[in-house]
XYZ file of C-alpha atoms in Angstrom:
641
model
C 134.699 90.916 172.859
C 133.812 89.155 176.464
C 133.132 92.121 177.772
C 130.512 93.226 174.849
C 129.180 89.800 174.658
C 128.654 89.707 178.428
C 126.560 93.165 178.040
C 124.522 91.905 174.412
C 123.465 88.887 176.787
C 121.848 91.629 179.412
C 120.104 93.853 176.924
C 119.710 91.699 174.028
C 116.432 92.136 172.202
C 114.096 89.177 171.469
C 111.513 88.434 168.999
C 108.438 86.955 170.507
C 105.796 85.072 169.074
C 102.865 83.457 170.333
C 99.392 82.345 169.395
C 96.138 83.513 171.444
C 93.390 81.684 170.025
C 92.255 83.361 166.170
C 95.487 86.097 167.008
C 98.778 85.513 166.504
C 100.584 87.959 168.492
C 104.344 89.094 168.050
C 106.770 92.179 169.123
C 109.190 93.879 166.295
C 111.145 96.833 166.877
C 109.142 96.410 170.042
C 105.669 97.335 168.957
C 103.580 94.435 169.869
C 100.870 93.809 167.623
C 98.119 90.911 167.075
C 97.254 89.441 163.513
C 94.378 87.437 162.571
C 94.614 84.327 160.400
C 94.584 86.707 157.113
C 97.863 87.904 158.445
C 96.141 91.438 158.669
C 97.247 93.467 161.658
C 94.121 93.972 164.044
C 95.751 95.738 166.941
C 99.040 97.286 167.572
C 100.343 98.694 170.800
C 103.249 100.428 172.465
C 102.770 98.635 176.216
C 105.748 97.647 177.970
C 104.424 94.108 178.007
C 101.435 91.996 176.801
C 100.302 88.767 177.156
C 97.596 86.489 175.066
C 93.895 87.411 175.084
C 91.781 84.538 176.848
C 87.699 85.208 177.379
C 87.618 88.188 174.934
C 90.763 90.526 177.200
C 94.223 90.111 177.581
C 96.067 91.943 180.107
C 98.931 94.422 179.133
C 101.606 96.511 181.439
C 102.052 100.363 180.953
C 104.423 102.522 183.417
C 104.656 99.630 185.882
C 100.767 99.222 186.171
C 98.709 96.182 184.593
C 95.488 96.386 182.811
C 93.606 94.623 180.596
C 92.258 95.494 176.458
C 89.427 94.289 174.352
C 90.205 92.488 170.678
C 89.637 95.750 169.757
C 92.473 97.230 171.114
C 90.690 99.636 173.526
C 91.560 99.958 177.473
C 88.386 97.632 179.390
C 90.149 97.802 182.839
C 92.390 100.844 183.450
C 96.220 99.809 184.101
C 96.166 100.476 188.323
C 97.096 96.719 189.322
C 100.725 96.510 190.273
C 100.406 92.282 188.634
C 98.045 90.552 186.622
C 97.280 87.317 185.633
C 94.762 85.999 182.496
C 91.467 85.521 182.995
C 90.751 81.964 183.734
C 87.399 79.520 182.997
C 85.227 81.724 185.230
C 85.596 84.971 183.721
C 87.546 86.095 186.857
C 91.597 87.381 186.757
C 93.901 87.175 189.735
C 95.359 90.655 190.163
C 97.367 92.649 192.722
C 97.321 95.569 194.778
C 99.302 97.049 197.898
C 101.230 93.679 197.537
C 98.036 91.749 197.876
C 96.554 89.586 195.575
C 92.460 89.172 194.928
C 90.165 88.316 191.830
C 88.268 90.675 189.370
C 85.851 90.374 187.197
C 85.380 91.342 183.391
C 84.608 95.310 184.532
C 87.572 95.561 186.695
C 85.616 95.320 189.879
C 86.709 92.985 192.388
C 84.561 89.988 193.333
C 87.292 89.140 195.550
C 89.398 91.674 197.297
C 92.980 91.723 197.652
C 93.920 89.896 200.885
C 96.273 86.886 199.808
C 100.253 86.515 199.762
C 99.992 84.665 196.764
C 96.190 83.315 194.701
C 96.041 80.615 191.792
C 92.973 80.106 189.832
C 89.791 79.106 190.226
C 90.077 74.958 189.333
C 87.185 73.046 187.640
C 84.973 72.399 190.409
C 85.284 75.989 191.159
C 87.601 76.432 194.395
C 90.643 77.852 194.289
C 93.753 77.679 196.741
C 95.053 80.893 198.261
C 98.024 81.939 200.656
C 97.907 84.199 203.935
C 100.889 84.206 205.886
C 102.503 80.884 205.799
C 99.368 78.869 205.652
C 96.957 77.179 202.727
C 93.309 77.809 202.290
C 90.614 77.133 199.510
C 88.031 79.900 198.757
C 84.761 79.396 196.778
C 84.419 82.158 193.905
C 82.405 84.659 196.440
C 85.594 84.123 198.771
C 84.165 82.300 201.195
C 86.790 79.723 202.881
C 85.548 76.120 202.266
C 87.012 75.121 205.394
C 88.590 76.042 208.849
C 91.352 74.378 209.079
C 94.718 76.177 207.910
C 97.032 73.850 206.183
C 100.602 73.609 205.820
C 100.863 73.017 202.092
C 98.463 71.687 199.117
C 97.646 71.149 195.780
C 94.852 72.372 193.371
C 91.817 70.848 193.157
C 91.274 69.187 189.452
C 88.287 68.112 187.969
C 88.502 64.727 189.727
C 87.196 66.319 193.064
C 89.963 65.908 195.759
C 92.674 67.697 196.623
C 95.908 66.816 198.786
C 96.730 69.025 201.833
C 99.228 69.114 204.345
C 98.525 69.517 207.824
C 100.955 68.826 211.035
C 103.823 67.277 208.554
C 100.969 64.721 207.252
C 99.361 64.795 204.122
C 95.401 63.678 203.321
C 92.909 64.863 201.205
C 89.684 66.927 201.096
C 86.685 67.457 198.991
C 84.650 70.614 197.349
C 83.198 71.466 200.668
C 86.158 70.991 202.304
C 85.258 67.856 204.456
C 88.203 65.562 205.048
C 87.218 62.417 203.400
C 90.858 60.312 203.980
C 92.814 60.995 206.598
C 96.081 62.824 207.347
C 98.153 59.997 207.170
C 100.865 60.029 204.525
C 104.220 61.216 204.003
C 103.861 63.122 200.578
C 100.767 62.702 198.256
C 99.801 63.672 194.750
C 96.246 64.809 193.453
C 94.134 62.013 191.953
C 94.764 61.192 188.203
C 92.044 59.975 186.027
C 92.147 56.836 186.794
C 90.957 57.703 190.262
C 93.940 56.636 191.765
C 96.649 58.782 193.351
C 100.195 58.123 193.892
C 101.065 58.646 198.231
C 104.048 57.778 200.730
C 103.829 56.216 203.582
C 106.455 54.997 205.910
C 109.017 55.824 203.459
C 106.764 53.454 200.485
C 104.784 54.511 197.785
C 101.528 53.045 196.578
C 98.118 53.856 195.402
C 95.077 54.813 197.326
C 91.594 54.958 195.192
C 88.515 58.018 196.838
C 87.617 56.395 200.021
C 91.971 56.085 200.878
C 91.977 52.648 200.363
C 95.108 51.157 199.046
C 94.397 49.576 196.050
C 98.101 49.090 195.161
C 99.984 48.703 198.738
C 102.709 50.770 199.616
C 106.023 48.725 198.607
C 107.699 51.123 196.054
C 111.008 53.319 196.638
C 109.265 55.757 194.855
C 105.440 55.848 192.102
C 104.718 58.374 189.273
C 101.413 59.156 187.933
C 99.411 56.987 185.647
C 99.436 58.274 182.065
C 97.317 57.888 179.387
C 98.091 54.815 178.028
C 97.310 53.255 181.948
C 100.986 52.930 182.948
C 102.786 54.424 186.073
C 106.748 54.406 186.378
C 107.894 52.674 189.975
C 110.873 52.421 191.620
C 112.248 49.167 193.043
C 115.148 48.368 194.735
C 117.265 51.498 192.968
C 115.277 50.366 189.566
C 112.511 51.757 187.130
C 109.795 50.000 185.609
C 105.722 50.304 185.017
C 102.477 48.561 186.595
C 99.033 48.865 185.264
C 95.920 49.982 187.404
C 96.046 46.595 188.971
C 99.117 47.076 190.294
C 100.373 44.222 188.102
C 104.524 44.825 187.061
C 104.066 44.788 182.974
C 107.383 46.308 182.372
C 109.820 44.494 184.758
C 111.961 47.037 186.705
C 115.354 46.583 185.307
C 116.193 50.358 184.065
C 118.432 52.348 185.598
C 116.464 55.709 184.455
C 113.254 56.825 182.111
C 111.463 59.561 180.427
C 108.012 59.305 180.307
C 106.015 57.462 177.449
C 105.311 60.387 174.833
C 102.628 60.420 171.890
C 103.869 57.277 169.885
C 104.060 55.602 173.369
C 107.815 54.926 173.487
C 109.540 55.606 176.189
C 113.673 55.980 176.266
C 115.079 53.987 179.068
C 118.597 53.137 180.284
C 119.605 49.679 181.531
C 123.565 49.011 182.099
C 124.445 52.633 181.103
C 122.996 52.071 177.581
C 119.703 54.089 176.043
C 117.457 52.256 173.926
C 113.813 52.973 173.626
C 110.518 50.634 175.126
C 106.849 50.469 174.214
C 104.319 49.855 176.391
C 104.246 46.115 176.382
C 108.306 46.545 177.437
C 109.716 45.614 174.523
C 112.543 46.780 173.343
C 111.842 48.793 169.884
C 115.044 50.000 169.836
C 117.812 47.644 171.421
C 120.302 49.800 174.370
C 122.826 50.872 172.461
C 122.782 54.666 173.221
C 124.922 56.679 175.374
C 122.698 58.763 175.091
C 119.229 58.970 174.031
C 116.449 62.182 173.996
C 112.618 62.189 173.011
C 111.388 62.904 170.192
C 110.772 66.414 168.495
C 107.902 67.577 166.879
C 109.605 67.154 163.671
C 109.529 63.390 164.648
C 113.233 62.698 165.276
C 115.378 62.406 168.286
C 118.574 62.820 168.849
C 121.564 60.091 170.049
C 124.465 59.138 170.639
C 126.708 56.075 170.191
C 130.529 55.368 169.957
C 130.978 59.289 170.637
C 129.128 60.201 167.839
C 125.488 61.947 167.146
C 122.753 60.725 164.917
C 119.057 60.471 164.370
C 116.533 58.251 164.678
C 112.380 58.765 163.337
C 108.847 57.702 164.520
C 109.314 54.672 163.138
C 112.009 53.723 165.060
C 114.333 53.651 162.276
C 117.814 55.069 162.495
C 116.922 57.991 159.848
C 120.823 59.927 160.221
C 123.428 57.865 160.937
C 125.311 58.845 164.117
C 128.230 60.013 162.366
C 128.572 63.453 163.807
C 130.899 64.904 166.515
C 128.027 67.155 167.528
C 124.040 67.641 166.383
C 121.369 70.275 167.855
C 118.122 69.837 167.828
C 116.465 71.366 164.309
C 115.117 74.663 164.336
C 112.486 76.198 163.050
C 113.956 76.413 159.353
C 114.412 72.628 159.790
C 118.198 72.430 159.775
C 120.367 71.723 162.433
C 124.025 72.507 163.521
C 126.603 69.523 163.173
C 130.181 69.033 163.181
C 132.180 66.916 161.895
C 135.789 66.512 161.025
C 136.188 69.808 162.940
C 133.886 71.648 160.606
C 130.742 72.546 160.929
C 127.365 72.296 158.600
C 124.030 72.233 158.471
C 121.959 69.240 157.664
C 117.822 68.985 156.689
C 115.689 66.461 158.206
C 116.763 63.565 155.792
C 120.348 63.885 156.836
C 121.649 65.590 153.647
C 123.426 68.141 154.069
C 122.034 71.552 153.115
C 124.750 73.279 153.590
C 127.983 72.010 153.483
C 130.170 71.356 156.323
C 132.842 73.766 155.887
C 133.358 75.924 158.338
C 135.474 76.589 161.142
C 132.538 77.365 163.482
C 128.751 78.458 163.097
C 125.775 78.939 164.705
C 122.282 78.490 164.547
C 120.171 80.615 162.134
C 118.311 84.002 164.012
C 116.432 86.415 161.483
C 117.289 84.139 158.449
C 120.870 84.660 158.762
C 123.552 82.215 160.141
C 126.892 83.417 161.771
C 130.041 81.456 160.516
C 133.881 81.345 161.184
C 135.868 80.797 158.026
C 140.022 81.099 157.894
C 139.630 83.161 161.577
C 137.398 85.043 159.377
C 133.522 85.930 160.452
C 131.103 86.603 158.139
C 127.363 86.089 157.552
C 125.705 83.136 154.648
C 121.462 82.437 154.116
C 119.624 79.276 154.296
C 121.782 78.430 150.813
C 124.772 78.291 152.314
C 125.433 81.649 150.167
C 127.525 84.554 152.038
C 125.210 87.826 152.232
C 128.167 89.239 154.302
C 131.583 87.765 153.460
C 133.606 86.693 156.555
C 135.798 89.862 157.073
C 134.953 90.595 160.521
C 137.117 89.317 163.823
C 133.992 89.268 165.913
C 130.205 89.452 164.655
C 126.353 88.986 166.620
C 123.071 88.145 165.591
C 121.054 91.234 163.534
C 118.426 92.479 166.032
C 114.952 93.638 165.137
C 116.561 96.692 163.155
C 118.478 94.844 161.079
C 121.973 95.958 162.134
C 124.189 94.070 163.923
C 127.513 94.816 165.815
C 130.934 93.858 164.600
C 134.628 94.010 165.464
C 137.414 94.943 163.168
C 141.042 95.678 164.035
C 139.484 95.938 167.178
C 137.393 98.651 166.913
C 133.468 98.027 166.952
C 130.598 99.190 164.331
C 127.369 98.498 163.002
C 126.577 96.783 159.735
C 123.163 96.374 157.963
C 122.492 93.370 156.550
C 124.187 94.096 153.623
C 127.205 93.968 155.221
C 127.647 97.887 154.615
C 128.597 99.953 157.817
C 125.983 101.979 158.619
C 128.028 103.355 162.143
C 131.974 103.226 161.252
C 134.166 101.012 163.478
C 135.460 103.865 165.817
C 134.102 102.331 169.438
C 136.001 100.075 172.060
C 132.850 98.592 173.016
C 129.311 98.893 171.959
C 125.668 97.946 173.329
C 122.413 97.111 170.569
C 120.160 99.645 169.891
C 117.330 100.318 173.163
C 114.128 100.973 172.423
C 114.694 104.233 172.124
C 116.671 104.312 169.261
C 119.589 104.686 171.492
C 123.335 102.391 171.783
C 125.883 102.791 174.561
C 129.371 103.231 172.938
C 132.767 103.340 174.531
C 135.418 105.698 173.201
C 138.298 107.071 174.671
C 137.420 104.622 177.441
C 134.222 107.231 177.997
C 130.773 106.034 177.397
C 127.936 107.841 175.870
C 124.891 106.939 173.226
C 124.493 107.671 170.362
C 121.841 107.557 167.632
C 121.628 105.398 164.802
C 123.198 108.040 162.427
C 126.470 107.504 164.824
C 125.764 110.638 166.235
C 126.234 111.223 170.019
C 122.833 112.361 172.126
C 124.519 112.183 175.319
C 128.199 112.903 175.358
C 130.533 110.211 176.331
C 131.455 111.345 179.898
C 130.891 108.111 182.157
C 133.334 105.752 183.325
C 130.461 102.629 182.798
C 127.131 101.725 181.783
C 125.034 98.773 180.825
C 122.870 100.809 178.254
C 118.960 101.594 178.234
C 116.980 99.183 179.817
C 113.996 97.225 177.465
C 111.506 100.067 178.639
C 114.419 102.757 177.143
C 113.092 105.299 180.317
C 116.416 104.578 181.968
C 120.217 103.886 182.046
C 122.785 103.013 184.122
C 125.879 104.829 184.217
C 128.746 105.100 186.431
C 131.197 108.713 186.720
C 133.354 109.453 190.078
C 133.234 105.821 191.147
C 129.108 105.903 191.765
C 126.387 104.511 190.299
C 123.029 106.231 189.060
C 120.522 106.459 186.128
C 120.162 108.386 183.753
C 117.193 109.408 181.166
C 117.526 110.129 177.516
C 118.767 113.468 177.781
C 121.414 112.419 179.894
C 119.498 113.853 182.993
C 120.242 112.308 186.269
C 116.819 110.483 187.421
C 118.464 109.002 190.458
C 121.390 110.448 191.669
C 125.126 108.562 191.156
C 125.610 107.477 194.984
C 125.532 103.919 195.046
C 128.628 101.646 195.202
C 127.045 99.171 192.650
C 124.003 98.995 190.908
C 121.950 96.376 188.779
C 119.724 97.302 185.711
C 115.508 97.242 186.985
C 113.833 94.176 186.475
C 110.502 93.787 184.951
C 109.263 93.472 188.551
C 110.454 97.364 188.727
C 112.997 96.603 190.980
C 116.955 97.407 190.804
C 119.571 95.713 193.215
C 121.774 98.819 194.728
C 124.958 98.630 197.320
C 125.051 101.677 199.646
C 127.319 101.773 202.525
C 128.668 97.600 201.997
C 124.953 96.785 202.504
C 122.510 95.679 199.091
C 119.037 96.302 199.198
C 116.265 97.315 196.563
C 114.764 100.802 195.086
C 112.119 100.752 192.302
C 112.143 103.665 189.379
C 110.883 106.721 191.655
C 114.134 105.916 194.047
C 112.235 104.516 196.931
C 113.692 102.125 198.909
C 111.408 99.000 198.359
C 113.946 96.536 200.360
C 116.333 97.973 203.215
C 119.692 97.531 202.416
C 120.624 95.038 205.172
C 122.563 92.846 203.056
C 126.058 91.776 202.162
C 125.039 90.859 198.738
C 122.242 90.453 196.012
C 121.007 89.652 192.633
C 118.429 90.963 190.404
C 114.998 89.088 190.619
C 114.182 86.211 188.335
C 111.479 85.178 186.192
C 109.869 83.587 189.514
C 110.112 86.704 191.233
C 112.903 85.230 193.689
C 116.366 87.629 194.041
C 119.794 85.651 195.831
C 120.902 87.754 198.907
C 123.885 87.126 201.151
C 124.209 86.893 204.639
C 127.520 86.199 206.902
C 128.776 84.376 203.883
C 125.629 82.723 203.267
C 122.861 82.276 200.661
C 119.270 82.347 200.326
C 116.292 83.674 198.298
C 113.786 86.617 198.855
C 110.559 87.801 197.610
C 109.952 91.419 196.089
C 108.447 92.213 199.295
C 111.735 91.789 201.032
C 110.344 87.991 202.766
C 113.200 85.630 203.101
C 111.266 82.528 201.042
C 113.979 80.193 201.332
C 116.093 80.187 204.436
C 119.513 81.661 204.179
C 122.077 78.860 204.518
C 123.961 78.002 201.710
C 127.528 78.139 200.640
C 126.396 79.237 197.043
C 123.048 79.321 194.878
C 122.084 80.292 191.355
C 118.444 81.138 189.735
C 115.619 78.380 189.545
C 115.594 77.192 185.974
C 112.486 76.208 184.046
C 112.157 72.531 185.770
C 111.986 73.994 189.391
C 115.604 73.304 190.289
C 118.013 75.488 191.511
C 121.843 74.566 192.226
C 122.651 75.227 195.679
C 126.461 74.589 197.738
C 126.432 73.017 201.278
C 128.961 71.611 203.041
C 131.266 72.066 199.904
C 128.983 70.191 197.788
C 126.419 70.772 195.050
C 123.012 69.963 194.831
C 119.405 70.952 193.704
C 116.848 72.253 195.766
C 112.982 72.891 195.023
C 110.806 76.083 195.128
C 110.339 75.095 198.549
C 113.739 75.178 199.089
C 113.896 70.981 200.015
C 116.692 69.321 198.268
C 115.223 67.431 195.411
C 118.561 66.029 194.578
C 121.079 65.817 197.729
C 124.316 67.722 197.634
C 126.905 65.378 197.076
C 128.714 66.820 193.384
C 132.239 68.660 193.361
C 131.014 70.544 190.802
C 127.876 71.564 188.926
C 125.926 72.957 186.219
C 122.526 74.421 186.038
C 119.530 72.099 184.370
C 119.424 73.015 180.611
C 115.748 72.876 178.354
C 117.119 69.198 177.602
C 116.203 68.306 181.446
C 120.086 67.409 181.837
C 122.788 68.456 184.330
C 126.566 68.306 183.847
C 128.016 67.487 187.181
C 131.441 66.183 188.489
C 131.930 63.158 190.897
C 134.959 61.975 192.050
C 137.090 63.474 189.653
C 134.735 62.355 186.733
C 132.034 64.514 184.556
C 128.319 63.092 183.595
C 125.189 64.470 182.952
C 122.042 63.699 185.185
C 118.714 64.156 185.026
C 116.258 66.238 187.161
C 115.701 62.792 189.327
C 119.551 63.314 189.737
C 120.126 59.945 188.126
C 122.984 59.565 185.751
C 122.073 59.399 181.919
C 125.421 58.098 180.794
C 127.893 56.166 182.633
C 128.197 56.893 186.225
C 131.791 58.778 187.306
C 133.569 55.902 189.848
């Protein structure tokens, strides 16, 4: 079951939904398609990937190439660009060619051709920053460069008219025609909020400069965040958190240990003597510190917390609206009920803290396609949004029912498929099994042989390989292993690329697969061209960010997809960049987080770590002890000692 569980988590299919101004658009049995507010389908596609239509297009990828389509569903720009980004307030698109990025307009033809390492969009006041090499300039929408001077590093210009820049290790600021109006001065610097003040570092003290780099707040904070909305900016003094106003003025003294931000009812969850409680913006306490811990508040208007050990609820009206009375809460999902345990079973509660479903079982899980999996006498079975069982719990091992409404299960440890009537639609013969692909296709292990078979059960390709990982998302290609090598396979069972690599990773959506040829891991893409040498003595697919691990004389490091070490290998260990911008990193025997600029944001000083979860929290161990910190690597509960 850890083996097929480890597999369902590569090739397990999602359901995606997302709205793109009067479309909704959403992927089943992966055909995306676009609704209007009627709920009437308007365009349906079979593109590998498609993103939300902005200015009338919205750019889609075919057979590795991006293009863009019409509301209408028709092709406007041909699919040649090897990436593509939306179109942005100008009517121009970032895309890229020959590993070089430039802008287009609404016909496809560039306005801007591709010449830049990396491009972002064109901001308000109509400049945008671009990349060449290791160095920083701003371009004007005919691509003329606003300036001479080749900076180090910078930020986008918003709509307030200045934008920081780096030059010689110093950071100062420039305007739309790229004149330096305040010098290169500072230590670090952030962009100008709308107050007109922005936060900068000098001599190893924040303050707050206005336009003409005056300090209007002097420089005598450990550390200054942003002004928000309601006029407040978090400081830092003497290892403690509190706010000023635009005066500079302390109005919430600085006595927490930690902070999130004020959100839309302006409170603000804060931690003073390793207790949460929760602030407005006068400081007072609206909710006393009695939390260890304490989260912001959901759309559905509650937060969670905890106290004594145990997990409650409080609403918008900073009442305590569930009693903490639970070994364990999530967050509510979309069906408005969340997971809990208590007494060592588990339920599921609605938003007033009743339980909707009974806490009875020995172990569940969140609902996915209207069905919840539960554990009942070492039993697993399936129940609805009742509580009823649709499947009774028969099974030793069950997963979630993908977009074709069968899921895999394990009995007397063989594995099948079951639709959602709990009737086996593929008899429990297999070892191991993989979801359906795309193609209609599932990876099954018998006879400790793999093949794939259709969804009558029938076999397509004979089971005759030693491994595989299934069909990738596309369903073009597999990867199998027979006589100890590696290669990929098509959906007759074909060869594509030919079984001679050591070890082998699945392609990425970048088009890129990680292979191991003679001890040394480099890169091919679907045609078997070798993208990235293989000069390496390890590596990992690429990420979301577009960043792969490699190893080098027992160190670690990050590349791009063109093969350019981005961040310098030197570390014991690393893992991806999650969603914050944080990526755990070993040196010297220790764990820490660095940037996307590869400068620890959070020094390496933990025996052991965990990677940030969506909850902006870290489980770490120090001396001996476990706590959870947050991305300014500050400790949320009690600190280990």
């Amino acid at each position: 079951m850890k083996q097929i569980l480890k597999t369902i988590l590569i090739v397990s299919i999602l359901f995606r939904f997302s709205f793109s101004n009067e479309f909704i658009k959403f992927q089943g049995n992966k055909i995306w398609k676009f609704i209007n507010q009627k709920g009437e389908v308007v365009i349906k596609t079979n593109f590998d990937d498609v993103r939300n239509f902005k200015n009338g297009l919205a750019a889609f990828k075919v057979n590795n190439k991006w293009g863009y389509m019409n509301e209408k569903g028709d092709i406007a720009i041909e699919p040649k660009f090897d990436g593509a980004w939306d179109f942005g307030e100008y009517n121009l698109a970032i895309v890229k060619v020959n590993k070089k990025w430039g802008y287009i307009d609404e016909k496809g033809e560039f306005v801007i051709k591709p010449k830049y390492y990396e491009a972002w969009d064109f901001a308000d006041v109509g400049l945008a920053r671009v990349q060449i090499g290791g160095i920083y300039q701003y371009i004007n929408k005919k691509g003329e460069i606003i300036t001479t001077v080749n900076f180090n590093d910078g930020r986008d210009f918003n709509k307030y008219g200045l934008a920081a820049v780096k030059l010689y290790n110093k950071w100062g600021f420039i305007n739309e025609k790229g004149e330096f109006v305040i010098k290169f001065k500072f230590n670090n610097a952030f962009n100008f909020a709308k107050n007109g003040l922005a936060a900068v570092e000098l001599n190893g003290k924040w303050g707050y400069i206005n336009k003409d780099g005056e300090f209007v707040i002097k420089p005598k904070f450990e550390h200054a965040y942003d002004f928000g909305e309601n006029g407040l900016a978090g400081i830092k003094i003497n290892g403690k958190f509190g706010f000023i106003n635009k005066a500079g003025k302390i109005v919430i003294a600085a006595n927490f240990d930690s902070f999130y931000g004020f959100i839309e009812n302006n409170l603000t969850s804060v931690k003073i003597d390793n207790e949460w409680g929760y602030i407005d913006k006068k400081g007072e306490f609206v909710i006393e510190p009695k939390f260890d811990s304490a989260y912001s508040f959901s759309k559905n208007g509650l937060a969670r917390v905890r106290t004594f050990g145990k997990w409650g609820y409080l609403n918008e009206k900073n009442e305590i609206a569930i009693e903490p009375k639970f070994d364990f809460a999530s967050e509510f999902t979309k069906n408005s009920l969340a997971t809990v345990l208590i007494d060592n079973k588990c339920g599921f509660i609605n938003k007033n803290g009743d339980f909707a479903i009974e806490p009875k079982f020995d172990n569940c899980y969140d609902f996915y396609n209207g069905l919840a999996k539960v554990l009942l006498n070492k039993k697993w079975g399936y129940i609805d949004e009742k509580g009823e069982f649709v499947i009774k719990p028969k099974f030793d091992g069950v997963f979630n029912f993908g977009d074709d409404n069968l899921a895999i299960v394990t009995i007397k440890n063989k594995v099948g498929f079951i639709n959602k009537k709990g009737e086996f639609v593929i008899e429990p013969k297999f070892n191991e099994a993989f979801p359906f692909a795309k193609n209609g296709l599932a990876a099954v292990e018998i006879d400790n042989k793999w093949g794939f078979i259709d969804k009558q059960g029938k076999f397509v390709i004979e089971p005759k390989f030693d491994a595989t990982f299934g069909f990738f998302q596309n369903g073009k290609l597999a990867l199998v292993k027979i006589n100890k090598k590696w290669g990929y396979i098509n959906t007759k069972g074909e060869f594509v690329i030919k079984p001679r690599f050591n070890l082998a990773s699945n392609f990425t959506k970048n088009g890129l697969a990680a292979v191991e040829i003679d001890n040394k891991w480099g890169y091919i893409n679907e045609k078997d061209d070798t993208v990235i040498e293989p000069k390496f003595d390890g590596a990992l697919d690429f990420a979301e960010d577009g960043l792969a691990i490699v190893k080098s004389n027992d160190k670690f490091g990050y590349i791009s997809k063109n093969g350019e070490i981005i961040i310098k290998i030197q570390f014991d260990n690393a893992e991806n960049f999650t969603n914050n911008g944080l990526a755990k990193v070993k040196l010297y025997g220790k764990w820490g987080y660095i940037n996307e600029k590869g400068e620890f944001a959070i020094e390496p000083k933990f025996d052991e770590a965990y990677s940030f979860r969506s909850n902006g929290l870290a489980k770490v161990k120090l001396y001996g002890k476990w706590g959870y910190i947050n991305e300014k690597g500050e400790f949320v509960n009690k600190t280990p000692k």
